[in-house]
Coordinates of N, CA, C and O in Angstrom, one line a residue:
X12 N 12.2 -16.2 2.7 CA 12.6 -16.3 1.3 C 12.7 -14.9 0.7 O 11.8 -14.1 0.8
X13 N 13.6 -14.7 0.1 CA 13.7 -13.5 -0.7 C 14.0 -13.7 -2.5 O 14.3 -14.7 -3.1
X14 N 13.7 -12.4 -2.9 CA 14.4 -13.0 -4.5 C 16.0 -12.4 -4.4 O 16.7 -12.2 -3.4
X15 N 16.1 -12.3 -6.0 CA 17.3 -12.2 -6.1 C 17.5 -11.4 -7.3 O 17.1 -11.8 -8.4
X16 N 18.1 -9.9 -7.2 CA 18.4 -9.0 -8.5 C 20.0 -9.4 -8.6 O 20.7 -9.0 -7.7
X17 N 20.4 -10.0 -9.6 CA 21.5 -10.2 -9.6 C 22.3 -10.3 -8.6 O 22.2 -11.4 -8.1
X18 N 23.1 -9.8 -8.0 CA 23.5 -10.6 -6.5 C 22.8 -9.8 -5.5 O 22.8 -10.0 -4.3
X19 N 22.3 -8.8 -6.0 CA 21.4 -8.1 -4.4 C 20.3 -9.0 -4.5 O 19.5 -9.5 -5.3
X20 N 20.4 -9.1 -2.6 CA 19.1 -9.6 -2.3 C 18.4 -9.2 -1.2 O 18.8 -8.7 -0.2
X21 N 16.8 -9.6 -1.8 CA 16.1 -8.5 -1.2 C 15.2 -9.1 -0.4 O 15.0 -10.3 -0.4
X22 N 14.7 -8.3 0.4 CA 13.8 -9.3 2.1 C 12.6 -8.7 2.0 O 12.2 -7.6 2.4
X23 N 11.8 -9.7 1.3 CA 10.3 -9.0 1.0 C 9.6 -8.8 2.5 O 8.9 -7.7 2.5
X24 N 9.5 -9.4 3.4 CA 9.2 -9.5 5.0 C 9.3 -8.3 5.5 O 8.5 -7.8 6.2
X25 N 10.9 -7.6 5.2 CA 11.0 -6.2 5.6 C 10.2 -5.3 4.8 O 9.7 -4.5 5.6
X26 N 9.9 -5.2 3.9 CA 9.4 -4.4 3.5 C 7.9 -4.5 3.8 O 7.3 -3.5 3.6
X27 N 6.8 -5.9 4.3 CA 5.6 -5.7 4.7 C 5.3 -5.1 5.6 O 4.0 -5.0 5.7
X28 N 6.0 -4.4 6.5 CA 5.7 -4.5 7.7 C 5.2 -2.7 7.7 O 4.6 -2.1 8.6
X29 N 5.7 -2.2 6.5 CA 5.6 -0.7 6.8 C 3.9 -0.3 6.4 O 3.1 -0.8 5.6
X30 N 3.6 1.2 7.5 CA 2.2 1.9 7.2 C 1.5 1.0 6.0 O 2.1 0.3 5.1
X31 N 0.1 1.2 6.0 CA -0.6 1.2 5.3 C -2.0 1.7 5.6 O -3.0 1.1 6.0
X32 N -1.8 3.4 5.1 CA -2.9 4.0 5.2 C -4.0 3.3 4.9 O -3.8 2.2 4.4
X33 N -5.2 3.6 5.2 CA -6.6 3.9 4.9 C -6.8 1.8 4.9 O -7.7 1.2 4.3
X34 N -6.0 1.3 5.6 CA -6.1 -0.3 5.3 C -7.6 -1.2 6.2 O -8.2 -2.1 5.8
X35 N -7.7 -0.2 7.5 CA -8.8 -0.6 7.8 C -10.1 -0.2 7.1 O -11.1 -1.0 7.0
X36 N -10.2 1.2 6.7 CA -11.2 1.9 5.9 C -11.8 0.7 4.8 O -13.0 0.3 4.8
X37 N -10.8 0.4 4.1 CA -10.6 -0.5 3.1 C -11.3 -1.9 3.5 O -12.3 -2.4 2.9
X38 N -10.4 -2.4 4.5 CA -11.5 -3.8 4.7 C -13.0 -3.9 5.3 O -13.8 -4.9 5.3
X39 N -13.1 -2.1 6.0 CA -14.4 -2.7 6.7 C -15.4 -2.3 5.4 O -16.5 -2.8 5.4
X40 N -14.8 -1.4 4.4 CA -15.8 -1.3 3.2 C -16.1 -2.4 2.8 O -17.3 -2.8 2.8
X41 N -15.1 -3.4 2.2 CA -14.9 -4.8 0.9 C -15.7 -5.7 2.2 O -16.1 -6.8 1.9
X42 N -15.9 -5.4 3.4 CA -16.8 -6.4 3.8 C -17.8 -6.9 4.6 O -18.2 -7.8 5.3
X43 N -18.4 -4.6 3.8 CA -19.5 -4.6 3.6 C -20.1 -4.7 2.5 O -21.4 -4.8 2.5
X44 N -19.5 -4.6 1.4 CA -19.8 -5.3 0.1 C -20.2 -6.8 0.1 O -21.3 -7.3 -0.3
X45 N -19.2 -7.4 0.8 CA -19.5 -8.9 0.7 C -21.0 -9.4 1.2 O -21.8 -10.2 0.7
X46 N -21.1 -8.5 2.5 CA -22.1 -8.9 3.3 C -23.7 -8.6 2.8 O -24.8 -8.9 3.2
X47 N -23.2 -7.8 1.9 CA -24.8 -6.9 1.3 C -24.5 -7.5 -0.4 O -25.1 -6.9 -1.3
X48 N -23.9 -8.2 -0.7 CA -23.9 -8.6 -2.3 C -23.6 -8.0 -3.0 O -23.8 -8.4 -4.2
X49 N -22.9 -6.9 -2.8 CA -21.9 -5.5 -4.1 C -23.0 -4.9 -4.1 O -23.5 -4.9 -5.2
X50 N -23.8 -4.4 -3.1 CA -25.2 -3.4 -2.9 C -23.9 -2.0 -2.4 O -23.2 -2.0 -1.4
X51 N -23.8 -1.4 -3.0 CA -23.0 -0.5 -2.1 C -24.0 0.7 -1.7 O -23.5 1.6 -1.1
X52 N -24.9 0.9 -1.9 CA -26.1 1.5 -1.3 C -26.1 1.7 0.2 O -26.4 2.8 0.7
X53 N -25.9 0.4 0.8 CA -26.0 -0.1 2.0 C -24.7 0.1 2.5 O -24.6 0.1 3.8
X54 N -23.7 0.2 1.8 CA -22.6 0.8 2.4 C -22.1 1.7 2.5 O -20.9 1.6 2.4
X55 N -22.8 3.4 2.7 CA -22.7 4.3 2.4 C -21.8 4.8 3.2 O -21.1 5.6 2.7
X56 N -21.5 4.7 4.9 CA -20.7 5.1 5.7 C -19.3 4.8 5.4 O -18.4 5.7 5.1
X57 N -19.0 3.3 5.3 CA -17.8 2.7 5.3 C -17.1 3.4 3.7 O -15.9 3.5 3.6
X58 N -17.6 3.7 3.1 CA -17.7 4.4 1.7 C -17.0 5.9 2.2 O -15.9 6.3 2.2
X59 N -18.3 6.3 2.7 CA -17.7 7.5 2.9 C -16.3 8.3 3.9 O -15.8 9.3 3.6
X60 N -15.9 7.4 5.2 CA -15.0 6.5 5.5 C -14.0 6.4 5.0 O -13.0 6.8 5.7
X61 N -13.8 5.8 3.8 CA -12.9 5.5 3.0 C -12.2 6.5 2.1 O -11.0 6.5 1.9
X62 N -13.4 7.5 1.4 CA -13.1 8.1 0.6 C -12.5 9.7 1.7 O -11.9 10.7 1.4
X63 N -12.9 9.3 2.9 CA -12.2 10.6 3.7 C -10.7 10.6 4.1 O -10.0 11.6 4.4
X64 N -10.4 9.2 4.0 CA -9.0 8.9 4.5 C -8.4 9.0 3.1 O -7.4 9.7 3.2
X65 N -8.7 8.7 1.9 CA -7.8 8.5 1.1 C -7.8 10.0 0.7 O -6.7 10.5 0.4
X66 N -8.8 10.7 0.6 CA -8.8 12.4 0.1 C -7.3 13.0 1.8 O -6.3 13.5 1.3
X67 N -7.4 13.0 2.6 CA -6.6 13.0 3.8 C -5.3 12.7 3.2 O -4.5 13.7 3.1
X68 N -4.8 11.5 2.7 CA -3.5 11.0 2.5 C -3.0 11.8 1.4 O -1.9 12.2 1.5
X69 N -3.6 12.2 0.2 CA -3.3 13.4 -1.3 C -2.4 14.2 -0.7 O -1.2 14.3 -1.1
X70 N -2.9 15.1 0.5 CA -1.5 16.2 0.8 C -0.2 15.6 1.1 O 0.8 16.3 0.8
X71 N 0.0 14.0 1.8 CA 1.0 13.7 2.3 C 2.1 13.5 1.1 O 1.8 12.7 0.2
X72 N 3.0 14.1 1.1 CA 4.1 13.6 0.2 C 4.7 12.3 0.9 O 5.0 12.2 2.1
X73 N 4.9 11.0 -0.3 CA 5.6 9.8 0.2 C 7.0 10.4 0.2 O 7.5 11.3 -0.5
X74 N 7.9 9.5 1.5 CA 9.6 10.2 1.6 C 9.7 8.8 0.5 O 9.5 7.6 0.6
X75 N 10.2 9.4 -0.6 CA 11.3 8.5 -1.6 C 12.2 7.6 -0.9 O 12.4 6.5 -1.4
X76 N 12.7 7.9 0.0 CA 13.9 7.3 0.1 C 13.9 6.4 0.8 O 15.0 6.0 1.2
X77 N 12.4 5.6 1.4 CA 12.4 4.6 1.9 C 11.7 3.7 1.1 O 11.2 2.7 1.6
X78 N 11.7 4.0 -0.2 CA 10.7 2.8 -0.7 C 11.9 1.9 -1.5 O 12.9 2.4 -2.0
X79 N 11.4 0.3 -1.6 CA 12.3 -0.2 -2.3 C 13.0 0.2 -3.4 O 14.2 0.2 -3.5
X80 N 12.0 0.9 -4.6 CA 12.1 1.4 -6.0 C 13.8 2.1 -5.8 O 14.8 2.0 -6.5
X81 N 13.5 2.9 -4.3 CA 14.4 4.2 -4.9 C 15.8 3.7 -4.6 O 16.8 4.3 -5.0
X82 N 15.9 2.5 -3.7 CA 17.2 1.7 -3.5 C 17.6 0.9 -4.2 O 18.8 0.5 -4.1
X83 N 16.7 0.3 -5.0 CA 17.2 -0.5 -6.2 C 17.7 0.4 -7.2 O 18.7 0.1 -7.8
X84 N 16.9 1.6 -7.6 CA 17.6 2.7 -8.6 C 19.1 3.1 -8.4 O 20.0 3.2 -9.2
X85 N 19.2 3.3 -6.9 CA 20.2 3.9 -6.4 C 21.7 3.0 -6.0 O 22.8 3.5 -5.7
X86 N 21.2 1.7 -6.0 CA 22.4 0.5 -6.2 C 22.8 -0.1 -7.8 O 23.9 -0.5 -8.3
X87 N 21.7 0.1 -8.5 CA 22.0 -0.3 -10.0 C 22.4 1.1 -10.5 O 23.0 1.0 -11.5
X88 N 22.3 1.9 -10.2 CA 23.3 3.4 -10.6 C 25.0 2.8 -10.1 O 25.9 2.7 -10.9
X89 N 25.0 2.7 -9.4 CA 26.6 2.5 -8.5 C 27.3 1.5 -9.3 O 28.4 1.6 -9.7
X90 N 26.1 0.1 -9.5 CA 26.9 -0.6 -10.0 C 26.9 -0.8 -11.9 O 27.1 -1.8 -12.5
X91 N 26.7 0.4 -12.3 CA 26.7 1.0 -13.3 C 25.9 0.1 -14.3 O 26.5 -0.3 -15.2
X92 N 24.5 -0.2 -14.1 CA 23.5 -1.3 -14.8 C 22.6 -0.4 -15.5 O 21.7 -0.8 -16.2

């Protein structure tokens, strides 16, 4: 199923599929939270972990030109919206 921007339509499925940095960092943190009761005390690795991948990712410039945003800007420009 996709939606619908006026007659473009768009394939949400394609677009899940791309990177997602720091995504394991992320879950093994949230479930060490869960497991210790929001004690994050106890989660000080997965923490720290996390906070190394995301400080890591800051230099990467995202390429624009693959994200949905910049092709919906770039088709409603054309079709003069």
């Amino acid at each position: 199923m996709g939606r619908k921007a006026g007659a473009l339509y768009i394939n949400p499925k394609k677009f899940g599929a791309t990177a997602k940095p720091c995504m394991i960092e992320m879950v093994s943190f949230l479930n060490c939270l869960a497991l210790n009761k929001q004690n994050d005390d106890k989660c000080v690795r997965q923490k720290d972990l996390l906070v190394a991948c995301t400080q890591a990712q800051k230099g990467k410039p995202k390429n624009a030109a693959k994200t949905i945003n910049y092709h919906l800007q770039r088709l409603g420009r054309d079709k003069g919206l």
